[in-house]
Short mmCIF file of C-alpha atoms in Angstrom, two decimals:
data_model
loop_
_atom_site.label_atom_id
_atom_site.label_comp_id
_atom_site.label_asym_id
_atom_site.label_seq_id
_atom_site.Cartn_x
_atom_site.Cartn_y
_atom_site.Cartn_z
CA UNK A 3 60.00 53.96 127.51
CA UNK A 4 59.73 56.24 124.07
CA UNK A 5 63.57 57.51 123.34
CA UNK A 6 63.87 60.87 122.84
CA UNK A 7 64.24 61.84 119.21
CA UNK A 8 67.22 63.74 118.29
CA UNK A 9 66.31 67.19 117.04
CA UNK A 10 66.13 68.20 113.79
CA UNK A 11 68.80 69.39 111.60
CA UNK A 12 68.25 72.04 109.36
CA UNK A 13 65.76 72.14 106.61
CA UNK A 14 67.20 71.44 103.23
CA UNK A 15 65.93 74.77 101.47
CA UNK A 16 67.77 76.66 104.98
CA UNK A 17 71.33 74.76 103.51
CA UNK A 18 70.36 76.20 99.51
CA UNK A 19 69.99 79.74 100.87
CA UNK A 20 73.07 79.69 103.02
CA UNK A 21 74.38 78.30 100.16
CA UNK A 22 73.07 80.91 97.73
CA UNK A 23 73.93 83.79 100.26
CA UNK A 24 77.86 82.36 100.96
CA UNK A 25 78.22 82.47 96.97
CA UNK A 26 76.71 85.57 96.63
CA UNK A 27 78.68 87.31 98.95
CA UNK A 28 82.07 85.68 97.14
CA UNK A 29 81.55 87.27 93.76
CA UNK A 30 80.49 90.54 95.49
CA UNK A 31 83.80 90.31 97.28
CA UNK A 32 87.02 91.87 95.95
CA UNK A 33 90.62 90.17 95.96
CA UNK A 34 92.77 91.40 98.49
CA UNK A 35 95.60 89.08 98.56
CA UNK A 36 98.19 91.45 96.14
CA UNK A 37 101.42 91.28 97.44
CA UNK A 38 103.38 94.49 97.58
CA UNK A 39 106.39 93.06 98.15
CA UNK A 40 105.64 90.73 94.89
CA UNK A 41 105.02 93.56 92.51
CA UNK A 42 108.50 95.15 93.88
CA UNK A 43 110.42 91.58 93.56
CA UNK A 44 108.90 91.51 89.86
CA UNK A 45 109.87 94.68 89.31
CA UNK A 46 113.24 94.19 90.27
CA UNK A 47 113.85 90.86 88.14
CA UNK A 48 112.59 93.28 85.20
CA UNK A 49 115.19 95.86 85.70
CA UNK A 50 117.86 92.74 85.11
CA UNK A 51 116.08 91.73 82.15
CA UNK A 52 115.94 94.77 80.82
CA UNK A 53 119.62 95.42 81.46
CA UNK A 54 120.72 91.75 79.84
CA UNK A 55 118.24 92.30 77.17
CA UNK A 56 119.13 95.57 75.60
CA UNK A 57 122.89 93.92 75.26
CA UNK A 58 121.78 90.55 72.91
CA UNK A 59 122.92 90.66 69.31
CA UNK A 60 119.76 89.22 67.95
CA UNK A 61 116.09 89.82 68.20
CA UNK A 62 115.57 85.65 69.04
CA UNK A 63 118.05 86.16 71.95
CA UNK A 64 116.45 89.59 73.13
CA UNK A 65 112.56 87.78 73.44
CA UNK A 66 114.33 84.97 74.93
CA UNK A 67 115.54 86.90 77.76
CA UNK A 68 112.23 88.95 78.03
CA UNK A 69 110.15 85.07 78.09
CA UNK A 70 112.55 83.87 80.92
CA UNK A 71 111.51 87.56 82.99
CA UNK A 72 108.14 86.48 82.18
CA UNK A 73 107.89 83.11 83.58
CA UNK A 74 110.07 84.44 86.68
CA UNK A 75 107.65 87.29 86.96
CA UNK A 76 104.30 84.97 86.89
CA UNK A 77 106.38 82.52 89.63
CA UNK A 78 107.01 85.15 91.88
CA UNK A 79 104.01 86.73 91.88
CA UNK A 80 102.12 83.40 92.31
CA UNK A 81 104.06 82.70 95.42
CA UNK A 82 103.60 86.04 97.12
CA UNK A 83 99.65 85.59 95.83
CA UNK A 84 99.50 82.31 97.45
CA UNK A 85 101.61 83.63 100.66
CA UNK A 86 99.15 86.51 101.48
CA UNK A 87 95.90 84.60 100.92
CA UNK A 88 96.93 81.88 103.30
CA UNK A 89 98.01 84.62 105.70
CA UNK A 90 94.32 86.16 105.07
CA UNK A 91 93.11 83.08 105.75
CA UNK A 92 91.73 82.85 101.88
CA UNK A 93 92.15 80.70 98.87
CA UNK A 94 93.91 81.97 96.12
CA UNK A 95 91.15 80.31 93.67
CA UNK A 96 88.47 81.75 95.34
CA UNK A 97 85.35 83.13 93.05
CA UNK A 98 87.29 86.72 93.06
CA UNK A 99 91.14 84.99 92.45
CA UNK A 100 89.42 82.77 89.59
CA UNK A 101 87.93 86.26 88.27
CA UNK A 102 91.23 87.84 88.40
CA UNK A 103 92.84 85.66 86.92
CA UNK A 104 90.45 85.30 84.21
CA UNK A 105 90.10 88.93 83.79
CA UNK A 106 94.40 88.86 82.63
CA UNK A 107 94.07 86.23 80.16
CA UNK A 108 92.52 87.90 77.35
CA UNK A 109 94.89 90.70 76.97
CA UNK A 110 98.03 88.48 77.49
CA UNK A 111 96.91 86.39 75.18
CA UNK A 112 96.23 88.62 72.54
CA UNK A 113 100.02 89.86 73.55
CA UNK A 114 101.09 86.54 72.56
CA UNK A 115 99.65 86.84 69.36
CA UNK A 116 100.61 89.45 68.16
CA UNK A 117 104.02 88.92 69.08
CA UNK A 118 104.58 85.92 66.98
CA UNK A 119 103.08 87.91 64.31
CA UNK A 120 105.34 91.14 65.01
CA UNK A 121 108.67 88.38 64.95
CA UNK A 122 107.38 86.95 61.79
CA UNK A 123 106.77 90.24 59.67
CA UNK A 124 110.36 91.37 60.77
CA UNK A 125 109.29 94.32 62.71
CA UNK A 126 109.96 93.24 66.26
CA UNK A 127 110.17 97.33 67.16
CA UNK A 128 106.65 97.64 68.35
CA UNK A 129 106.61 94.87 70.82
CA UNK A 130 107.73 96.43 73.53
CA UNK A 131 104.74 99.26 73.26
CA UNK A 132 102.76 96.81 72.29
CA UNK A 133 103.57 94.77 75.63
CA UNK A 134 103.37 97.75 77.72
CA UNK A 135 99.59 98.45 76.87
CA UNK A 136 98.31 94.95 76.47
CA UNK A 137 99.52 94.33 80.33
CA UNK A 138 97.53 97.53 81.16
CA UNK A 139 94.42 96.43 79.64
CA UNK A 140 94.96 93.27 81.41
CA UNK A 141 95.50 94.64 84.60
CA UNK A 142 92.80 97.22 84.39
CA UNK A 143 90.20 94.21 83.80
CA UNK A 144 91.57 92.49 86.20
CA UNK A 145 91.28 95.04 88.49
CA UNK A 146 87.96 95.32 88.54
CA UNK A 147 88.03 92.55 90.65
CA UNK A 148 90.69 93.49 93.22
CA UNK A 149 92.04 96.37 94.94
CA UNK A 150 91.68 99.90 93.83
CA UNK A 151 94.99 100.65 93.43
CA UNK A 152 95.29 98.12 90.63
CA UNK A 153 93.63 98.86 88.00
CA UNK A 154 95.02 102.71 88.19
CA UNK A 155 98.76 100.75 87.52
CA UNK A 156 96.93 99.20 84.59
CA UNK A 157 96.06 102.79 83.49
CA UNK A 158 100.41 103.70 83.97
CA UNK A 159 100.96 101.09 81.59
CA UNK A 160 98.20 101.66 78.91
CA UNK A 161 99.95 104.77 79.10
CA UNK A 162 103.40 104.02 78.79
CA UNK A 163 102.33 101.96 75.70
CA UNK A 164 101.30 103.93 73.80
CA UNK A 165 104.02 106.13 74.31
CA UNK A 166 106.37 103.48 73.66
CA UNK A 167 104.65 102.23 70.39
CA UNK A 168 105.86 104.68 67.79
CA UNK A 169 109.58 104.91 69.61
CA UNK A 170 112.76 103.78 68.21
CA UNK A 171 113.99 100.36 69.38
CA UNK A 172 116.58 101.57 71.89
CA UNK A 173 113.96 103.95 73.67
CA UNK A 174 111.19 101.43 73.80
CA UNK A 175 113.53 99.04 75.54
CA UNK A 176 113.92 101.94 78.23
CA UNK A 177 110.04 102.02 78.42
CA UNK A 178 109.79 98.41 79.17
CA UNK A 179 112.43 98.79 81.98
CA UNK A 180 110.50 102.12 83.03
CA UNK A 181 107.57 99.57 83.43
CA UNK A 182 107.78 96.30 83.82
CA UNK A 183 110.80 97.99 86.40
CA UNK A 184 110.28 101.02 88.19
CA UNK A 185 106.45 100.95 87.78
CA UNK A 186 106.46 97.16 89.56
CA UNK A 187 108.37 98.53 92.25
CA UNK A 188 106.63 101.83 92.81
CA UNK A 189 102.88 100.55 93.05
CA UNK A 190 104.30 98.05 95.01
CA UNK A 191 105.53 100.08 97.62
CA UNK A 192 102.20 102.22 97.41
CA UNK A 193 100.18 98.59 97.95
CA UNK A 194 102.27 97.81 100.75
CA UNK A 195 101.93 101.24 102.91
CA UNK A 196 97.83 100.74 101.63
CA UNK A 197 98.34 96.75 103.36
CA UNK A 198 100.05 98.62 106.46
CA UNK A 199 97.32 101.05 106.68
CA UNK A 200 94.42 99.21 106.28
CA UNK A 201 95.43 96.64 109.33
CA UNK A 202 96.13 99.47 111.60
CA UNK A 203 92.75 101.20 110.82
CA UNK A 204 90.41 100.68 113.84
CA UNK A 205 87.71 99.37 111.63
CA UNK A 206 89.10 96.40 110.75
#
């Protein structure tokens, strides 16, 4: 007797367009795993920093303590990234995490820059203005690519820089605490209630 034949899987050209239409629909997609709580717990190590900062007898020892908030900042909010994707049930290099990710590093780079150069000419008093708005165009690119309320706390610190810029040291320093600090904290409360909100809304 003939054996039945098995039935047939699906066409190759289906697989591309599923394919094509699963891709598609990740680079439409925004990135929705921004911790609150992260932005508040970077905010908060940036209030420290701020306060340990302001007190260092030497411009080498002041950019040391700001580099340390930095790679404390970038840890935490890596963690609380990665936490809320897997709770989302997402990957935090997904097509819209690579894009936001590569959306920050132009800006911060160009930060980098310029800071070395600022340190080397002797006039270290713009860096903190300068910091201020080169995070804010960061953010604001990045945020293109994530939730709304983003790239409008990329606009508070494009702001905020160039107020700082032409300030005298001592009041820039306050503007980077006003920031990095209280700015952290506050649009991370506001992304938390949005988080709240948006999983109690009947349409989701």
């Amino acid at each position: 007797p003939r054996r039945p034949s098995s039935p047939p899987g699906p066409m190759p050209d289906a697989l591309d367009h599923l394919a094509v239409i699963r891709e598609t629909m990740e680079r439409s997609s925004t990135f929705t795993a921004v911790s609150g709580w992260g932005y508040c717990a970077m905010g908060a190590t940036a209030l420290v920093a701020a306060a340990i900062a302001i007190r260092q007898a030497t411009t080498e020892s002041w950019l040391a303590v700001w580099l340390a908030e930095a790679l404390a900042a970038v840890t935490l909010a890596l963690v609380a990234m990665h936490w809320k994707a897997t709770k989302l049930g997402t990957h935090l290099m997904s097509v819209s995490g690579r894009r936001l990710f590569v959306g920050l590093l132009p800006a911060l780079f160009a930060g980098g820059v310029m800071t070395v150069a600022l340190m080397r000419a002797g006039d270290p008093r713009q860096i903190p203005g300068l910091w201020l708005l080169l995070y804010g165009v960061a953010v604001m690119q990045a945020g293109a690519f994530s939730v709304r309320t983003i790239p409008v706390m990329g606009a508070v610190f494009v702001v905020a820089g160039a107020i700082a810029l032409p300030m005298p040291w001592w009041w820039g320093n306050l503007m980077l605490a006003l920031g990095f600090g209280l700015v952290h904290i506050a649009f991370g409360a506001l992304r938390s209630e949005e988080h709240t909100s948006e999983l109690q809304s009947p349409c989701n």
